[in-house]
PDB file of N, CA and C in Angstrom:
ATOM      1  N   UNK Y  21     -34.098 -57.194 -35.007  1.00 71.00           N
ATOM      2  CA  UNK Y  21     -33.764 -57.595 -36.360  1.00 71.00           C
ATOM      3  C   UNK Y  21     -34.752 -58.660 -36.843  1.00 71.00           C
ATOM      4  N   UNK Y  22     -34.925 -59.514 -35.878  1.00 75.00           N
ATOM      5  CA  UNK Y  22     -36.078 -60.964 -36.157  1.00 75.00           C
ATOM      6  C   UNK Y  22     -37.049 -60.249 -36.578  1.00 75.00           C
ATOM      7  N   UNK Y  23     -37.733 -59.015 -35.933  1.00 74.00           N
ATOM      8  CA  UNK Y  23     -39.103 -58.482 -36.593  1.00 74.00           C
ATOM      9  C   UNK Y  23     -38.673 -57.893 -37.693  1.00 74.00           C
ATOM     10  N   UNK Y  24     -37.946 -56.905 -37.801  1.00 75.00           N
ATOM     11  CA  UNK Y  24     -37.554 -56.652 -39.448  1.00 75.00           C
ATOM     12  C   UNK Y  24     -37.941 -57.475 -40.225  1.00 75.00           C
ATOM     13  N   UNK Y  25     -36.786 -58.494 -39.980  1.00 74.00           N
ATOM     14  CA  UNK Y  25     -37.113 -59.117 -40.948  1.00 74.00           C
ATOM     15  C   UNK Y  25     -38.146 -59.467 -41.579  1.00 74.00           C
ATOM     16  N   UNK Y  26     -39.239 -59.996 -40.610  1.00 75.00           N
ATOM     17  CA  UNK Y  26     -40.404 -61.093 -40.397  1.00 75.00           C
ATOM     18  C   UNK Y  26     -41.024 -60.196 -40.999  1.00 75.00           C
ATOM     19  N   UNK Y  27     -41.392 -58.259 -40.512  1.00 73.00           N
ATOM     20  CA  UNK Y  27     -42.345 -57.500 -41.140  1.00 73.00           C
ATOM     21  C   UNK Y  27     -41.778 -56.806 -42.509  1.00 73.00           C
ATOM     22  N   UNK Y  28     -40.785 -57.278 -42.695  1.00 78.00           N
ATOM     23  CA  UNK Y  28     -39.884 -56.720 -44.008  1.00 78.00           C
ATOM     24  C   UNK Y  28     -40.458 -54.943 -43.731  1.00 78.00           C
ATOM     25  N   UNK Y  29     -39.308 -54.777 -42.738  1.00 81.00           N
ATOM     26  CA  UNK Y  29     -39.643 -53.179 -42.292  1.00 81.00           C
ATOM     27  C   UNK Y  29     -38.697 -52.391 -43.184  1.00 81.00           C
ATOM     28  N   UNK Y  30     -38.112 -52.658 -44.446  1.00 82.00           N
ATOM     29  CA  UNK Y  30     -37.378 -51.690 -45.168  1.00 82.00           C
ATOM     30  C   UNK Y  30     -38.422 -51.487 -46.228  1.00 82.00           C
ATOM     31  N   UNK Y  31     -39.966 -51.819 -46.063  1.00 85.00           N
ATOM     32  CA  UNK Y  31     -40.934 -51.365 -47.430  1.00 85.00           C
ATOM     33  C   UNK Y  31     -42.074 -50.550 -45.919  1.00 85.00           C
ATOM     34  N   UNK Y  32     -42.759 -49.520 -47.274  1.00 87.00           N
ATOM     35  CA  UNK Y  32     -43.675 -48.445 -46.379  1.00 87.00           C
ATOM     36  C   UNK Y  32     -44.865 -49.460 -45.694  1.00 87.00           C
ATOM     37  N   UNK Y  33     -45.366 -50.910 -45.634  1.00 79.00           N
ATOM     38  CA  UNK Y  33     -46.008 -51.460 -45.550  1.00 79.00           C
ATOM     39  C   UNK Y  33     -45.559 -52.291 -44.101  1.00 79.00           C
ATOM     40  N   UNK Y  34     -44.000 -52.678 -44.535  1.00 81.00           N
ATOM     41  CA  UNK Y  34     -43.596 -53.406 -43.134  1.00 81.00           C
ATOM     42  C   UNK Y  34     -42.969 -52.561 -42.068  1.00 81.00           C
ATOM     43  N   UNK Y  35     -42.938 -50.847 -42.463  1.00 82.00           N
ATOM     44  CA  UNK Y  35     -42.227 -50.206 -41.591  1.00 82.00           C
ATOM     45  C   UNK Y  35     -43.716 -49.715 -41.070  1.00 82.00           C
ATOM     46  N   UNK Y  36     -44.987 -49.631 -41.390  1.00 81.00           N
ATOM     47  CA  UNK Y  36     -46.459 -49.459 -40.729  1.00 81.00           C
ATOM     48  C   UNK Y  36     -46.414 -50.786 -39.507  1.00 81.00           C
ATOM     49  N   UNK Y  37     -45.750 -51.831 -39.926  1.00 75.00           N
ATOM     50  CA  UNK Y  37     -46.302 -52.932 -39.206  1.00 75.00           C
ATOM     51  C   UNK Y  37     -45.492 -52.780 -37.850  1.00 75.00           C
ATOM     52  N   UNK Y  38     -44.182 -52.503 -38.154  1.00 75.00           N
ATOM     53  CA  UNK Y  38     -43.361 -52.359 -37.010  1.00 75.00           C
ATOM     54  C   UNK Y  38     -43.789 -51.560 -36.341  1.00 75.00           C
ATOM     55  N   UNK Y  39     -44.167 -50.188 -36.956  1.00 81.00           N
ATOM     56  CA  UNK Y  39     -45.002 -49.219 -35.845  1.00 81.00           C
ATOM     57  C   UNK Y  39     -46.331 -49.622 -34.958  1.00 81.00           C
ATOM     58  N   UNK Y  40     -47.112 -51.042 -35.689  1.00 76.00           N
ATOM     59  CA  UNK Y  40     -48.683 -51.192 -35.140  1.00 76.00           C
ATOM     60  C   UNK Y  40     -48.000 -52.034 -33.833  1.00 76.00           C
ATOM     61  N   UNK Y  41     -49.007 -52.619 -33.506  1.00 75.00           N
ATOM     62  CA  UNK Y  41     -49.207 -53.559 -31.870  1.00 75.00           C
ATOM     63  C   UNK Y  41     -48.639 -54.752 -32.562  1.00 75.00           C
ATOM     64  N   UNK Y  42     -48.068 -54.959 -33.837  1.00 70.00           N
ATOM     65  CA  UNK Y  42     -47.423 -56.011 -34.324  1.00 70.00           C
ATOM     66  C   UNK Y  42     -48.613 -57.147 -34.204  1.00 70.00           C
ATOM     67  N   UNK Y  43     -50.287 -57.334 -33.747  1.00 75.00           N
ATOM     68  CA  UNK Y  43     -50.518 -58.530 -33.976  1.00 75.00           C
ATOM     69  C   UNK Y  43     -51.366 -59.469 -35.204  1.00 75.00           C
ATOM     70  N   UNK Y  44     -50.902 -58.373 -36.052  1.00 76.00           N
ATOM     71  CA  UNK Y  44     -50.755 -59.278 -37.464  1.00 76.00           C
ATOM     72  C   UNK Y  44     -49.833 -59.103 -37.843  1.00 76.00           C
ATOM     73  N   UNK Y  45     -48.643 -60.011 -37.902  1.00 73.00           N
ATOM     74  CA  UNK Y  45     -47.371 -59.614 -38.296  1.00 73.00           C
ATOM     75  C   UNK Y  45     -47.230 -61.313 -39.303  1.00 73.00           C
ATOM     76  N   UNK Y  46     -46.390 -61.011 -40.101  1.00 74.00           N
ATOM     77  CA  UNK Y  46     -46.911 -61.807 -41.611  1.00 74.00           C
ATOM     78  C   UNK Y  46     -46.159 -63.469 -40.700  1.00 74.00           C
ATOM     79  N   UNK Y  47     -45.830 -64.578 -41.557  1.00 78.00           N
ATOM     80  CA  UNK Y  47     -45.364 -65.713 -41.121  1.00 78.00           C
ATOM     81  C   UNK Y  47     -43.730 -65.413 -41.205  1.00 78.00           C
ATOM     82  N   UNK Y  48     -43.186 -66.216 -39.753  1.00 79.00           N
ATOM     83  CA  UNK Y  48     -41.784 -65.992 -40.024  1.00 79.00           C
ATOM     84  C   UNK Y  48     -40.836 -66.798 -41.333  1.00 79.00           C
ATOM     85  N   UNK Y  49     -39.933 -65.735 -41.821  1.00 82.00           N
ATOM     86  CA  UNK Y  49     -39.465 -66.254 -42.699  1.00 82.00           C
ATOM     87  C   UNK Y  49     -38.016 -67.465 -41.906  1.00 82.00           C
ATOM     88  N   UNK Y  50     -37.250 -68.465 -43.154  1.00 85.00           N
ATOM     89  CA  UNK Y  50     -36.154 -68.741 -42.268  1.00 85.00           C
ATOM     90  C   UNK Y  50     -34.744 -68.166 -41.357  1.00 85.00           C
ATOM     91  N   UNK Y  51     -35.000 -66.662 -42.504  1.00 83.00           N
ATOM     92  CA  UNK Y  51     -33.878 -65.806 -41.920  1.00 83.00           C
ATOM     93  C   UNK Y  51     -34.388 -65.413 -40.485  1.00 83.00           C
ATOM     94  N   UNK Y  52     -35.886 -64.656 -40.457  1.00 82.00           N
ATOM     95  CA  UNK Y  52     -36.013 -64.122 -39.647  1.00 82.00           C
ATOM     96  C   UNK Y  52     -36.136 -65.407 -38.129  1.00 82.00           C
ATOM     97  N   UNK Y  53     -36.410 -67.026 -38.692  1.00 86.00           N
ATOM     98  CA  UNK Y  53     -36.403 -68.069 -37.047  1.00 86.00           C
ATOM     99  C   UNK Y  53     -34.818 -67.854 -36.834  1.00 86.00           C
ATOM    100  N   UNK Y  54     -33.797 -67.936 -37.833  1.00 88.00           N
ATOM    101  CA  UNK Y  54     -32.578 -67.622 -37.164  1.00 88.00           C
ATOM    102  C   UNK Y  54     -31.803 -66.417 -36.378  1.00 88.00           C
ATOM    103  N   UNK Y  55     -32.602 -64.951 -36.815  1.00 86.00           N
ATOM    104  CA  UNK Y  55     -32.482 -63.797 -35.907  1.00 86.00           C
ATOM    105  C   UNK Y  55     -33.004 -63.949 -34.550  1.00 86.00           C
ATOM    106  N   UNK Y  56     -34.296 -64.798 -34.719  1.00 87.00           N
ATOM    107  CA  UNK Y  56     -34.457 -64.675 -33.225  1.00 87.00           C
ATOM    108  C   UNK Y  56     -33.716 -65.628 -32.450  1.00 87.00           C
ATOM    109  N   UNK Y  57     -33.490 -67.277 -32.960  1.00 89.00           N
ATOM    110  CA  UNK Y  57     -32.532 -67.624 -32.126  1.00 89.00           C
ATOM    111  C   UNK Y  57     -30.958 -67.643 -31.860  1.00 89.00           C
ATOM    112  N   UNK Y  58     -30.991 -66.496 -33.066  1.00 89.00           N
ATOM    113  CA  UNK Y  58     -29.383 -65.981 -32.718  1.00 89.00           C
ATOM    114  C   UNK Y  58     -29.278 -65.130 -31.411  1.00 89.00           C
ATOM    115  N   UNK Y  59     -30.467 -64.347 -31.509  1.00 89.00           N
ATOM    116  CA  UNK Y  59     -30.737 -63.323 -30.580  1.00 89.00           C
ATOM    117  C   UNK Y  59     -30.606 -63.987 -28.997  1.00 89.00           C
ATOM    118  N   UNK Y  60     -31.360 -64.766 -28.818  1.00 91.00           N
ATOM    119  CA  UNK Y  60     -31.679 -65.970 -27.828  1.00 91.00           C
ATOM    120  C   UNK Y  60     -30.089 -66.322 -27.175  1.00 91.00           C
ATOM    121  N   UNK Y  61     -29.568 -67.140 -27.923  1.00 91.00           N
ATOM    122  CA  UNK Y  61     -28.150 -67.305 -27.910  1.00 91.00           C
ATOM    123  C   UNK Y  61     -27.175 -66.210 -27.375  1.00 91.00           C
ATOM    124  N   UNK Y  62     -27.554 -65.302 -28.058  1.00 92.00           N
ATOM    125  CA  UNK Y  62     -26.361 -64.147 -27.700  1.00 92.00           C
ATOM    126  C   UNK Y  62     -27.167 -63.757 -26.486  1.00 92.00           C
ATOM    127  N   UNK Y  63     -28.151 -63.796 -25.648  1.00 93.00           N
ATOM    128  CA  UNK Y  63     -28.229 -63.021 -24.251  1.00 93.00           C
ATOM    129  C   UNK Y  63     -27.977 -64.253 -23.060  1.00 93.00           C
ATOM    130  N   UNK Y  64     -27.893 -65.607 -23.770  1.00 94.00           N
ATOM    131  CA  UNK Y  64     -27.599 -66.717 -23.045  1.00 94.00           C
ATOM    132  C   UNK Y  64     -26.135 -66.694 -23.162  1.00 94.00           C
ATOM    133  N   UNK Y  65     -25.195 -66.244 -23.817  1.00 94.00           N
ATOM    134  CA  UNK Y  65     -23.745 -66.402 -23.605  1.00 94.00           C
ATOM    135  C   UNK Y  65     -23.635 -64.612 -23.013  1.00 94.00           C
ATOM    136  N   UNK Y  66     -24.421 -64.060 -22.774  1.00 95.00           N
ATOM    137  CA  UNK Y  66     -24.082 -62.713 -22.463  1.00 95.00           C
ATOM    138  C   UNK Y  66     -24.070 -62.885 -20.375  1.00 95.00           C
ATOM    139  N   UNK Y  67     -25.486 -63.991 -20.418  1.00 96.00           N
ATOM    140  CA  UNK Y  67     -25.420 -63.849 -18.897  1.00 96.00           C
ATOM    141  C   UNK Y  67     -24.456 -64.848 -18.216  1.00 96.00           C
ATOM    142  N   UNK Y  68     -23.528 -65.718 -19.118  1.00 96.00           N
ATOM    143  CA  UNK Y  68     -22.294 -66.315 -18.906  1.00 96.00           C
ATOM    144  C   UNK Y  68     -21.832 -65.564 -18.551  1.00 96.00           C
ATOM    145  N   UNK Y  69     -21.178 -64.406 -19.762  1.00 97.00           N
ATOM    146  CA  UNK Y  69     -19.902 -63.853 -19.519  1.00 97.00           C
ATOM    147  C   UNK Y  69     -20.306 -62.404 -18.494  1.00 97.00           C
ATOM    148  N   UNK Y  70     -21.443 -62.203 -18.212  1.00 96.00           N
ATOM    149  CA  UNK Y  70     -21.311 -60.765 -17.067  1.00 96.00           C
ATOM    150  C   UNK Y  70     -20.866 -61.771 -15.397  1.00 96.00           C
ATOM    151  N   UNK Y  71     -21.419 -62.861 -15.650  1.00 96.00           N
ATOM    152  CA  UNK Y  71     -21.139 -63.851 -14.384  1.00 96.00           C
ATOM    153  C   UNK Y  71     -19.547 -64.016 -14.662  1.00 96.00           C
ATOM    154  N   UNK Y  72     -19.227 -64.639 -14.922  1.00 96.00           N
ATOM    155  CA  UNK Y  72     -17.029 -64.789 -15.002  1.00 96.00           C
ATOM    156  C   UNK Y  72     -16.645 -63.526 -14.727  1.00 96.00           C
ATOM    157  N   UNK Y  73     -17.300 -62.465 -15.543  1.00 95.00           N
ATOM    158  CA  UNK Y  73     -16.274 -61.040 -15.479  1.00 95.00           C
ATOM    159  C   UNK Y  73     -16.881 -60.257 -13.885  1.00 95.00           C
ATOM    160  N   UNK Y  74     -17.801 -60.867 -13.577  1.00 96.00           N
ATOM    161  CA  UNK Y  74     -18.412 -60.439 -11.916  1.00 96.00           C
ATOM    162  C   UNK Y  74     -17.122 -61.346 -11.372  1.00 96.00           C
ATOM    163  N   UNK Y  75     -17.319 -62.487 -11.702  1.00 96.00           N
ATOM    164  CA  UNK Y  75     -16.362 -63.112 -10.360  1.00 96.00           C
ATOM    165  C   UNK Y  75     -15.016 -62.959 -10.493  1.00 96.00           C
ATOM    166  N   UNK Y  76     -14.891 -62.173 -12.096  1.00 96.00           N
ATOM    167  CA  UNK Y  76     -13.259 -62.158 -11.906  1.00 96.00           C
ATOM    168  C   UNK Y  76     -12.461 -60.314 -11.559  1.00 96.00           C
ATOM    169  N   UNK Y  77     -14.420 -59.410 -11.680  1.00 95.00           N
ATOM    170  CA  UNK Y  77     -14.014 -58.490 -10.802  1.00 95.00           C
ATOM    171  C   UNK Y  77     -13.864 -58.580  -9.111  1.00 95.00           C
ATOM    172  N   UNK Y  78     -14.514 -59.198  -8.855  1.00 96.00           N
ATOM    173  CA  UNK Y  78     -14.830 -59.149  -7.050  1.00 96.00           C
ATOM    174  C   UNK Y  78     -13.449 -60.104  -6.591  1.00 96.00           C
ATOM    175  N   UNK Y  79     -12.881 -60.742  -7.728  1.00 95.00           N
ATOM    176  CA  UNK Y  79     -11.115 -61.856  -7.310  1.00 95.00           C
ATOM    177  C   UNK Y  79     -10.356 -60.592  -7.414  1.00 95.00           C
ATOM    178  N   UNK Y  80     -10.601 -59.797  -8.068  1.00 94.00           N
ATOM    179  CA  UNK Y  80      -9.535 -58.421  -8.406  1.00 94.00           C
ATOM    180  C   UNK Y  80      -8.531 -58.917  -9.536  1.00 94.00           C
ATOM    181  N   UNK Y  81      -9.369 -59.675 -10.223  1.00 94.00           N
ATOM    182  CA  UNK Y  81      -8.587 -59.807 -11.569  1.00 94.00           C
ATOM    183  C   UNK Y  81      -9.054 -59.385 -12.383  1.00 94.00           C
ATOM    184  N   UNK Y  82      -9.966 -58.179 -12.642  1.00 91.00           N
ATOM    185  CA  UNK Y  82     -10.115 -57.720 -13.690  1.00 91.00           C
ATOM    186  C   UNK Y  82      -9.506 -57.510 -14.841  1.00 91.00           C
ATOM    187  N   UNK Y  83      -8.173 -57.194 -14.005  1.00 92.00           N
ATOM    188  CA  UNK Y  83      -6.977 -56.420 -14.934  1.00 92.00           C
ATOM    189  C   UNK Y  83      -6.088 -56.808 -15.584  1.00 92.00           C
ATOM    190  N   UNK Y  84      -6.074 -58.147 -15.002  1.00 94.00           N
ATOM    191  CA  UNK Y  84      -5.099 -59.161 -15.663  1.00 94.00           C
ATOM    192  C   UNK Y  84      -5.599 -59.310 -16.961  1.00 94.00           C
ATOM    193  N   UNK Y  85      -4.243 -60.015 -17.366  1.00 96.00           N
ATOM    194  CA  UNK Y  85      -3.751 -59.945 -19.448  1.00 96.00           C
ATOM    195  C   UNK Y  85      -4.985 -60.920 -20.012  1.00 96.00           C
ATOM    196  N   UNK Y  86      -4.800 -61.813 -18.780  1.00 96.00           N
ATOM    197  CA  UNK Y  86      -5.496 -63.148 -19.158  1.00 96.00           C
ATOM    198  C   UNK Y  86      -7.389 -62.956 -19.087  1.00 96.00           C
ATOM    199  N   UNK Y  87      -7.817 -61.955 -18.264  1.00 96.00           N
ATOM    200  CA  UNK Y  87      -9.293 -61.713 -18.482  1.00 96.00           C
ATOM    201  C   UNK Y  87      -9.448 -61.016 -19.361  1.00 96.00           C
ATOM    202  N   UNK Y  88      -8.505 -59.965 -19.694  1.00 96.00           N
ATOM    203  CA  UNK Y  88      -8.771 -58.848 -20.981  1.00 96.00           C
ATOM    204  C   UNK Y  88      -8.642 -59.203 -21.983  1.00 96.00           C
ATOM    205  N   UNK Y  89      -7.963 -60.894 -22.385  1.00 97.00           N
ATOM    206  CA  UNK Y  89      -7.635 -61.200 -23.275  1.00 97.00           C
ATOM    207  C   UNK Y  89      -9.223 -62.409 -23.825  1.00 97.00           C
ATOM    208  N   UNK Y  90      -9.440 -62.789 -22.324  1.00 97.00           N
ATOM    209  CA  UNK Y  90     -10.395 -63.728 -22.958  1.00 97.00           C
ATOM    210  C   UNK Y  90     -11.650 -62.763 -22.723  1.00 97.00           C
ATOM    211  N   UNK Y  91     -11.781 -61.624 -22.357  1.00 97.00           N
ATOM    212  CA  UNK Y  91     -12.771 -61.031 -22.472  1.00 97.00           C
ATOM    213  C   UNK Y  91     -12.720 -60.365 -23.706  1.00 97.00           C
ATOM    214  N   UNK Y  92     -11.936 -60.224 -24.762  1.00 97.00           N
ATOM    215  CA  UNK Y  92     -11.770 -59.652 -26.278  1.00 97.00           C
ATOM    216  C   UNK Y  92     -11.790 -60.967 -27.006  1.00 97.00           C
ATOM    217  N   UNK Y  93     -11.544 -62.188 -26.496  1.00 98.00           N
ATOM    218  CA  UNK Y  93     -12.240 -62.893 -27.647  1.00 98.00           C
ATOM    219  C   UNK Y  93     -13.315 -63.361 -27.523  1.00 98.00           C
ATOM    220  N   UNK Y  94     -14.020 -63.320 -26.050  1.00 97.00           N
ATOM    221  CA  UNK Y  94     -15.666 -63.787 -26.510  1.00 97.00           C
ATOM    222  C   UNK Y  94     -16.186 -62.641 -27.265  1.00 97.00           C
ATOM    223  N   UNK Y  95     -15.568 -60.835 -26.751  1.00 97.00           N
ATOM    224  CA  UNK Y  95     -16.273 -60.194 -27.794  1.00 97.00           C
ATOM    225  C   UNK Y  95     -16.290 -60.290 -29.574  1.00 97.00           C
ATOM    226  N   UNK Y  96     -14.929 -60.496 -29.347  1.00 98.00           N
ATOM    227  CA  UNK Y  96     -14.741 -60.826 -31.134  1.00 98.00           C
ATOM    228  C   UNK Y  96     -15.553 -61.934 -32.064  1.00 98.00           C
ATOM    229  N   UNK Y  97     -15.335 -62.990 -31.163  1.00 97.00           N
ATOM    230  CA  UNK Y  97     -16.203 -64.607 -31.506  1.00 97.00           C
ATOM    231  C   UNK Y  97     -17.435 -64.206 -31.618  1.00 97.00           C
ATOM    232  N   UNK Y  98     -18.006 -63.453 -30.645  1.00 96.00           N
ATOM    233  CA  UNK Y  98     -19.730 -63.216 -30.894  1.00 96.00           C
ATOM    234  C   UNK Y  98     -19.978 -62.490 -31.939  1.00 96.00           C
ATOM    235  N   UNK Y  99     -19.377 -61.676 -32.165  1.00 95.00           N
ATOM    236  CA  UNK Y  99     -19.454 -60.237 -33.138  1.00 95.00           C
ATOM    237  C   UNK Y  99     -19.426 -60.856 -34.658  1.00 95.00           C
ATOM    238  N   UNK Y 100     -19.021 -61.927 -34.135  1.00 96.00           N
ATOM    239  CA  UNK Y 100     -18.448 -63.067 -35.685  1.00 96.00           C
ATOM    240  C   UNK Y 100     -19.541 -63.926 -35.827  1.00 96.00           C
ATOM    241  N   UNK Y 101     -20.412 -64.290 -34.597  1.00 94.00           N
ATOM    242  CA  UNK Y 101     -21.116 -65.328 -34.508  1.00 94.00           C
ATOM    243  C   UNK Y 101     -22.109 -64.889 -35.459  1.00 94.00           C
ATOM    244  N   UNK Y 102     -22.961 -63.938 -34.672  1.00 91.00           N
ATOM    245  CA  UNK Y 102     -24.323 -63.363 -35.057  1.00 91.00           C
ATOM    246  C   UNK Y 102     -24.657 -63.531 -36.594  1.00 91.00           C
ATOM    247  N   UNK Y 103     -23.706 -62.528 -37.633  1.00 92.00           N
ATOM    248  CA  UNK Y 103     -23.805 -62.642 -39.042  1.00 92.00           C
ATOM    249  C   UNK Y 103     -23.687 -64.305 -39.757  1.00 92.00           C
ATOM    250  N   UNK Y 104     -23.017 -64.721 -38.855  1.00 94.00           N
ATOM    251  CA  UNK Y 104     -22.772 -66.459 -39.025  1.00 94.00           C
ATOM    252  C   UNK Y 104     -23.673 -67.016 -38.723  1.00 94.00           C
ATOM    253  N   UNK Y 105     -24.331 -66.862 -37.811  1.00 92.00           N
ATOM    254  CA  UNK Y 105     -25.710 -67.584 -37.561  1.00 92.00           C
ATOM    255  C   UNK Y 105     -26.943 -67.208 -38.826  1.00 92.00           C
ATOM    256  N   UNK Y 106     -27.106 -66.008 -38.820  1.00 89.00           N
ATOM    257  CA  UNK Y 106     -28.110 -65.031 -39.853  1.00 89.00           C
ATOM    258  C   UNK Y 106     -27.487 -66.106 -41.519  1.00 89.00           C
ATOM    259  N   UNK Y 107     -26.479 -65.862 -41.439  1.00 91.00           N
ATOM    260  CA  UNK Y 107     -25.990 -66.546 -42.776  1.00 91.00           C
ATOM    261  C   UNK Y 107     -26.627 -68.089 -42.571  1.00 91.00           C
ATOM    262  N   UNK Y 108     -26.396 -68.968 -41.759  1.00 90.00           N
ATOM    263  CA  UNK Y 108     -26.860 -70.037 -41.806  1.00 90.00           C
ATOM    264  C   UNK Y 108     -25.751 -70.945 -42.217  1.00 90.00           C
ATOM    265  N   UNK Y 109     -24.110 -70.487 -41.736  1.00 93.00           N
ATOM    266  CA  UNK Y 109     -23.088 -71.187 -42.004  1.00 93.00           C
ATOM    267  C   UNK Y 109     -22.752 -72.005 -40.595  1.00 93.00           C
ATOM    268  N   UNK Y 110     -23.123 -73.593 -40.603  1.00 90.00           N
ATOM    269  CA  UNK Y 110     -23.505 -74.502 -39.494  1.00 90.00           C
ATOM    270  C   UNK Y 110     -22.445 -74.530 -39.291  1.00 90.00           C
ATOM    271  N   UNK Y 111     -21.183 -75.058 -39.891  1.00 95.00           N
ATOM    272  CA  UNK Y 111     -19.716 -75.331 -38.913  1.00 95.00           C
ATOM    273  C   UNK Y 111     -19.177 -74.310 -38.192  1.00 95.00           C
ATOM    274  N   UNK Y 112     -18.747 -73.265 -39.503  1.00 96.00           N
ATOM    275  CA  UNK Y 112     -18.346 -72.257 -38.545  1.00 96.00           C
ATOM    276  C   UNK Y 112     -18.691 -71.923 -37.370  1.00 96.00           C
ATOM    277  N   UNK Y 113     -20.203 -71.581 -37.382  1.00 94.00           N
ATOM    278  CA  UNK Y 113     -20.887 -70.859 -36.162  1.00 94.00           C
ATOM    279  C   UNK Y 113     -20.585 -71.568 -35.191  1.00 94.00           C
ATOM    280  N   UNK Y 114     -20.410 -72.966 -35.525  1.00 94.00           N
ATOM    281  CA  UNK Y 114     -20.161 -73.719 -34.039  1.00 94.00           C
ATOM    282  C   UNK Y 114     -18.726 -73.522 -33.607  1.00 94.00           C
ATOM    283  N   UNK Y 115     -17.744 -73.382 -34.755  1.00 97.00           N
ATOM    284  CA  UNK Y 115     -16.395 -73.424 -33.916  1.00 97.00           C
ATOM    285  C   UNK Y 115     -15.753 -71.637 -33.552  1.00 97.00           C
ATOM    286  N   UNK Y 116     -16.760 -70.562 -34.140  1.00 96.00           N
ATOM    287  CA  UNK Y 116     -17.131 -69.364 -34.092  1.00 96.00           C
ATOM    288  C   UNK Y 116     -17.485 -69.501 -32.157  1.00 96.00           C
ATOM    289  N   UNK Y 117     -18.641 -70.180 -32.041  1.00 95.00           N
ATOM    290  CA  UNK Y 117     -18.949 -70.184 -30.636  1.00 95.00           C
ATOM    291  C   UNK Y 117     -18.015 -70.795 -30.088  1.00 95.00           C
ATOM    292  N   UNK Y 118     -17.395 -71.432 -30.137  1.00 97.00           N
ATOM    293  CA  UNK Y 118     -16.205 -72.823 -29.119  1.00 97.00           C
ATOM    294  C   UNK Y 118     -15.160 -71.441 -28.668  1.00 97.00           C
ATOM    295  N   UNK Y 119     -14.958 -71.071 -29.781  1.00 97.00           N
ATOM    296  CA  UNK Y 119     -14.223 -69.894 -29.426  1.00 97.00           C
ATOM    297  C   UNK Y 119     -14.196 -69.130 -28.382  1.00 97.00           C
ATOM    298  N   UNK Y 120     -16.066 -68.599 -28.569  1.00 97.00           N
ATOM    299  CA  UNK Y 120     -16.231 -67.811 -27.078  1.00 97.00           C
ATOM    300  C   UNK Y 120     -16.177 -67.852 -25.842  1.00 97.00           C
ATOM    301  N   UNK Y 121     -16.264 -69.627 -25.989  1.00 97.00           N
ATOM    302  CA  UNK Y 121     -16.944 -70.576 -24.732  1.00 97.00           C
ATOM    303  C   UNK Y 121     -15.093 -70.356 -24.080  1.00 97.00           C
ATOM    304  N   UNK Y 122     -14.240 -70.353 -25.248  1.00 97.00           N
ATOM    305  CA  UNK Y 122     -12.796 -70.293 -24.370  1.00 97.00           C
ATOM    306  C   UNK Y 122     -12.632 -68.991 -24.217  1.00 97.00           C
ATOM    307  N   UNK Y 123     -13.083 -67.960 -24.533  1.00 97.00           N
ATOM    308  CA  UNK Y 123     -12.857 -66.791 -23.825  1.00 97.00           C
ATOM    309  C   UNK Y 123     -13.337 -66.980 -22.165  1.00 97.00           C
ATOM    310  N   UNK Y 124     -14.765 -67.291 -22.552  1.00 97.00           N
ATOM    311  CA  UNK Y 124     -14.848 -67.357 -20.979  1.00 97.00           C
ATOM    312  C   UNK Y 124     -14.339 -68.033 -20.231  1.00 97.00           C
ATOM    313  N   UNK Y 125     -13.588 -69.340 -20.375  1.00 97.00           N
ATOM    314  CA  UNK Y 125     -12.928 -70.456 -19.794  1.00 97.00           C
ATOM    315  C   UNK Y 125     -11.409 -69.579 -19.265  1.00 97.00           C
ATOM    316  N   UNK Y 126     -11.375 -68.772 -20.363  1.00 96.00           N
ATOM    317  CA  UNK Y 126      -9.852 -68.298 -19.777  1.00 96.00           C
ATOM    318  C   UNK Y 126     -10.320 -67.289 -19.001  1.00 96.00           C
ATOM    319  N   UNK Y 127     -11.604 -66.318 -18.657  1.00 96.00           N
ATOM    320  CA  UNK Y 127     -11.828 -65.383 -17.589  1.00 96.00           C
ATOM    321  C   UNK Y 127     -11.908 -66.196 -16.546  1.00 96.00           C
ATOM    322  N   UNK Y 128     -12.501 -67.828 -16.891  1.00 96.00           N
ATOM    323  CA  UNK Y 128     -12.937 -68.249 -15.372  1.00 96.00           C
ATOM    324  C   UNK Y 128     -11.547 -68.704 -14.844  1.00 96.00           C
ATOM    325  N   UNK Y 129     -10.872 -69.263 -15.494  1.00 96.00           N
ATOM    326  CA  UNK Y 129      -9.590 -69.553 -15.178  1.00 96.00           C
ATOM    327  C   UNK Y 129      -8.855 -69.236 -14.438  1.00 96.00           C
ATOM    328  N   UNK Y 130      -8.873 -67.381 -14.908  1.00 95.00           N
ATOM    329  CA  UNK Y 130      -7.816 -66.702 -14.275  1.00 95.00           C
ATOM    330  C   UNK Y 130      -8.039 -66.058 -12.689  1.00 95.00           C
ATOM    331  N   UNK Y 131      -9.530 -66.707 -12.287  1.00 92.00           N
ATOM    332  CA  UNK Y 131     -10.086 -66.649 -11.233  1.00 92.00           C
ATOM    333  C   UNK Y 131      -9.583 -67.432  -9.973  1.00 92.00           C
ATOM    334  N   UNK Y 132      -9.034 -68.937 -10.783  1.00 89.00           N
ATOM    335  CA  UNK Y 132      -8.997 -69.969  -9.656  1.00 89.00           C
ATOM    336  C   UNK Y 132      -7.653 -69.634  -9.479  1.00 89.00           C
TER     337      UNK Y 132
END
């Protein structure tokens, strides 16, 4: 999405650029510095939550209410985050993320 943006790949000019070796690709815009460190973000809370839901498969709690439950709200919170970040709405996104951070708190939880 960050390059989209950056090569404005919805015109015949930036959808050439996306196709080239990309190394003239125009200056990033502000939307497009926040796609990429939304992007950033979301694979840094991603290798959180495959770690909790590893340790709360190998506890054999996968199944419990309490991992399925906080494993549907980090998905929900993130799913919420991303467009929140792209938007550039600062509070939310943060209490958008706090959110997730307790999804995973309640997978790690239901571990101990």
């Amino acid at each position: 999405v960050a390059s989209t943006l950056r090569a404005h790949g919805w015109t015949p000019a930036g959808l050439m650029t996306l196709f080239s070796n990309r190394e003239s690709m125009p200056p990033e815009t502000a939307l497009a510095k926040r796609a990429d460190r939304a992007t950033t973000n979301m694979l840094e809370g991603m290798v959180m939550f495959v770690a909790v839901l590893a340790a709360a498969h190998f506890a054999g709690k996968a199944n419990s209410a309490q991992v399925q439950d906080g494993a549907a709200l980090f998905f929900w919170a993130r799913l919420a985050y991303w467009p929140c970040y792209l938007a550039g709405i600062i509070y939310l996104r943060t209490a958008i993320w706090l959110a997730s951070v307790v999804g995973l708190a309640m997978i790690a939880l239901a571990v101990l």
